[in-house]
Short mmCIF file of C-alpha atoms in Angstrom, two decimals:
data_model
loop_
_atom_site.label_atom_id
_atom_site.label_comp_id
_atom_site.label_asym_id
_atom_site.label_seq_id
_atom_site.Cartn_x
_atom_site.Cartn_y
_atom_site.Cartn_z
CA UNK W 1 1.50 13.48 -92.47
CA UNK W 2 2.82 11.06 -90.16
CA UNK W 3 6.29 10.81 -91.90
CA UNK W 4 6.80 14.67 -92.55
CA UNK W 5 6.23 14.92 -88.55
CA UNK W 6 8.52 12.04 -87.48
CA UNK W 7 10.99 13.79 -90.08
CA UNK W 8 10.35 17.16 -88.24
CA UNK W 9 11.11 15.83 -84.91
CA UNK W 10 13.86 13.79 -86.24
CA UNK W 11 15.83 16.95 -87.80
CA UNK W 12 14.94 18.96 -84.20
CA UNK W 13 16.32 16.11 -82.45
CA UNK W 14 19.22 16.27 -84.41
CA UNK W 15 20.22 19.67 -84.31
CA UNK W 16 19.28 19.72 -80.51
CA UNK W 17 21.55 16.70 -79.87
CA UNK W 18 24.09 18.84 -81.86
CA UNK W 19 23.77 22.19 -80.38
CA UNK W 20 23.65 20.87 -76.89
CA UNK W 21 27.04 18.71 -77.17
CA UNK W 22 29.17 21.51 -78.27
CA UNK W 23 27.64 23.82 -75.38
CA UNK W 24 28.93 21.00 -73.38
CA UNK W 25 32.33 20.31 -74.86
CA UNK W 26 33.12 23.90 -75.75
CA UNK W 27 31.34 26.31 -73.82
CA UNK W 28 29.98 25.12 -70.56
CA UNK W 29 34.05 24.16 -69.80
CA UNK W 30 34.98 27.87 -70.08
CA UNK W 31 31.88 28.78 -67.58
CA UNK W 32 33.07 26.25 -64.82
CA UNK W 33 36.83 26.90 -65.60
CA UNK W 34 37.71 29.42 -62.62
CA UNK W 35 34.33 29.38 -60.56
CA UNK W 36 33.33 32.09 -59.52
CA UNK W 37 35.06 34.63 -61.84
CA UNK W 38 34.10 32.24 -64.89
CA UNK W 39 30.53 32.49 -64.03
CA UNK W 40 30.82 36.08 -65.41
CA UNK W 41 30.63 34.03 -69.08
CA UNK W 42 26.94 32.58 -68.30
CA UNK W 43 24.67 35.47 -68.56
CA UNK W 44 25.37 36.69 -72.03
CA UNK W 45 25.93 33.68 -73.66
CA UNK W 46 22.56 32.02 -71.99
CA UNK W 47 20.68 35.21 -73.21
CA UNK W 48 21.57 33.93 -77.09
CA UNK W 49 21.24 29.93 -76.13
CA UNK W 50 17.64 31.06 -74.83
CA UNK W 51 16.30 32.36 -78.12
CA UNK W 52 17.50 29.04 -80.01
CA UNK W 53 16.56 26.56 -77.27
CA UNK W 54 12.68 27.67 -77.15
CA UNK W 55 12.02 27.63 -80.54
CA UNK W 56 13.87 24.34 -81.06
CA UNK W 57 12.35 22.36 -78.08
CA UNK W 58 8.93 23.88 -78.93
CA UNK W 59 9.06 22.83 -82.49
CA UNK W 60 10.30 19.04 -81.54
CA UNK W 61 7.80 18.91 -78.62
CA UNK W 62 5.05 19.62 -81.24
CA UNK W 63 6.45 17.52 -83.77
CA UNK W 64 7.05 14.63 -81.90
CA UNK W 65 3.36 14.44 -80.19
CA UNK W 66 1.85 14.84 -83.61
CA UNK W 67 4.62 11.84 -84.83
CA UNK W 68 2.71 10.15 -81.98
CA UNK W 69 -0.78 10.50 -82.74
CA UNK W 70 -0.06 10.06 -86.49
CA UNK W 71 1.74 7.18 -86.11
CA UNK W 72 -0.73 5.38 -83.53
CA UNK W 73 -1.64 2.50 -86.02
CA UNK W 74 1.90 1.51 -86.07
CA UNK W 75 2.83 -0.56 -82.54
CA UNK W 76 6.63 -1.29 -84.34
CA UNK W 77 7.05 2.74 -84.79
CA UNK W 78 5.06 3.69 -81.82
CA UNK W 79 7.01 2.22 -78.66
CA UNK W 80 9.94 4.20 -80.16
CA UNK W 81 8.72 7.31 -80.58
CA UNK W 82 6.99 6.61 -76.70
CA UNK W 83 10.22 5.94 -75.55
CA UNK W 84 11.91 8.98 -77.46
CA UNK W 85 9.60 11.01 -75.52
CA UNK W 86 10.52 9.55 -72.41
CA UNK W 87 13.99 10.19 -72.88
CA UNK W 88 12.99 14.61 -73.63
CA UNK W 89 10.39 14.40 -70.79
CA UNK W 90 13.46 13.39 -68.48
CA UNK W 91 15.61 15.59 -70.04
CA UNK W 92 12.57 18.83 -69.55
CA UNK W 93 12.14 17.87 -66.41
CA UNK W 94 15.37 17.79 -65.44
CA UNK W 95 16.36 20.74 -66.61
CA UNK W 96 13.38 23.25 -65.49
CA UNK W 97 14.34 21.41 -62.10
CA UNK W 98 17.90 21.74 -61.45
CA UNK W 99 20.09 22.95 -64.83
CA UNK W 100 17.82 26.20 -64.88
CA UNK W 101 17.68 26.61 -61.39
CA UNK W 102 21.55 25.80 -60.73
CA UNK W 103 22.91 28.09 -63.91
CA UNK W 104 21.01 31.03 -62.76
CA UNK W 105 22.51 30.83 -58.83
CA UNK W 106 25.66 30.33 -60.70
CA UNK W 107 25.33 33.46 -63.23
CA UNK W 108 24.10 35.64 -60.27
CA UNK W 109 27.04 34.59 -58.06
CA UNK W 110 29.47 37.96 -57.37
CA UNK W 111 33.12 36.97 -58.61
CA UNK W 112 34.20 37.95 -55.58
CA UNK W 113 32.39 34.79 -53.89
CA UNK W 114 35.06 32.35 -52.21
CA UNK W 115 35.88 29.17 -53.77
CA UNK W 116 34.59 27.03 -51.46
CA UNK W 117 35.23 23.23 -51.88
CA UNK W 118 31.04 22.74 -51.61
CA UNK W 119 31.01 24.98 -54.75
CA UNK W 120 33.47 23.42 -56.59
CA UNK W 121 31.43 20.14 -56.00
CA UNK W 122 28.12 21.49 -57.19
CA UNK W 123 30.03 22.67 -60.04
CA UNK W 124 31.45 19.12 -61.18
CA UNK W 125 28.65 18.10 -60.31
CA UNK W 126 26.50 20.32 -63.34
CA UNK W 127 28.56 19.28 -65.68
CA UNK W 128 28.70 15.93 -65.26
CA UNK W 129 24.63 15.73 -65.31
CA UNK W 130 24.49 18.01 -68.13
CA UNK W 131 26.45 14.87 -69.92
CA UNK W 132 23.86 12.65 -68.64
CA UNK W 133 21.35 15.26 -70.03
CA UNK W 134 23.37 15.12 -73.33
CA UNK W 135 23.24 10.69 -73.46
CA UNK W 136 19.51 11.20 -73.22
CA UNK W 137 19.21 13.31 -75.76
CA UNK W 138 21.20 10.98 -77.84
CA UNK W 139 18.97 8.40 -76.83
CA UNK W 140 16.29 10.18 -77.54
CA UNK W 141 17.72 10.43 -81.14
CA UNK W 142 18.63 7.06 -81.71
CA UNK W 143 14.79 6.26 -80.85
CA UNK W 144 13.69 8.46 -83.76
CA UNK W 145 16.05 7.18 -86.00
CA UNK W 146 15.14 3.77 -85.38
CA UNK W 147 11.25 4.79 -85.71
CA UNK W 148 11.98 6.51 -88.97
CA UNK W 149 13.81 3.21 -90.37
CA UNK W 150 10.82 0.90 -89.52
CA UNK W 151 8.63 3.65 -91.10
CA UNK W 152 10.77 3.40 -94.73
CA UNK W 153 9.88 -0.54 -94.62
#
């Protein structure tokens, strides 16, 4: 068991890490491109993003505590898969603390609202922690990968 769950959480990780850069690279651009009339392109596309991203996080969340427990006897697999969850806690937290918060006041924002230099700030300034959230998830990753090596030996 303890392999087909660090394999589990390994694949989740990877299609997360996947998923989430080319929202970055390819979509999230087009949302920020002409704030606030671009904001217009956050609602419907975060409706479909929402019925992948709970599934997917669920599933590695659960896969990655039972990689955890299953792989308690090994200290040379454990710290990485401790760490690996370190990396997604930061990147949860972070998330149902600002990214949520900040993409909804953004969606709900008339395109009519004046560009203000204040909001083109806090809009630099969501994408360029949504590429820190995007290095921790490729941390995050690496960490499993690593774990998953050391497991093979």
């Amino acid at each position: 068991m303890n392999i087909i769950a660090l394999l589990t959480a390994t694949c989740c990780a990877i299609l997360i890490f996947i998923v989430g850069a080319y929202e970055r690279i390819y979509r999230m651009p087009k949302w920020f491109a002409h704030p606030p009339e671009s904001f217009g392109l956050i609602t419907p596309q975060a409706k479909k993003s929402t019925v992948f991203w709970i599934p997917a996080q669920l599933l590695f969340i659960i896969s990655l505590i039972t990689a955890i427990i299953t792989n308690w006897k090994y200290p040379e697999v454990r710290w990485y898969l401790i760490l690996a969850f370190a990396c997604f806690a930061i990147v949860a937290g972070l998330t149902g603390g600002y990214f949520v918060r900040e993409i909804l006041a953004f969606a709900k924002m008339p395109a009519t609202t004046p560009l203000t230099p204040a909001l083109e700030k806090r809009a630099a300034q969501w994408l360029k922690w949504t590429t820190a959230r995007n290095v921790l998830q490729a941390v995050s990753l690496g960490l499993l990968m690593i774990a998953l090596t050391k497991m093979q030996r």
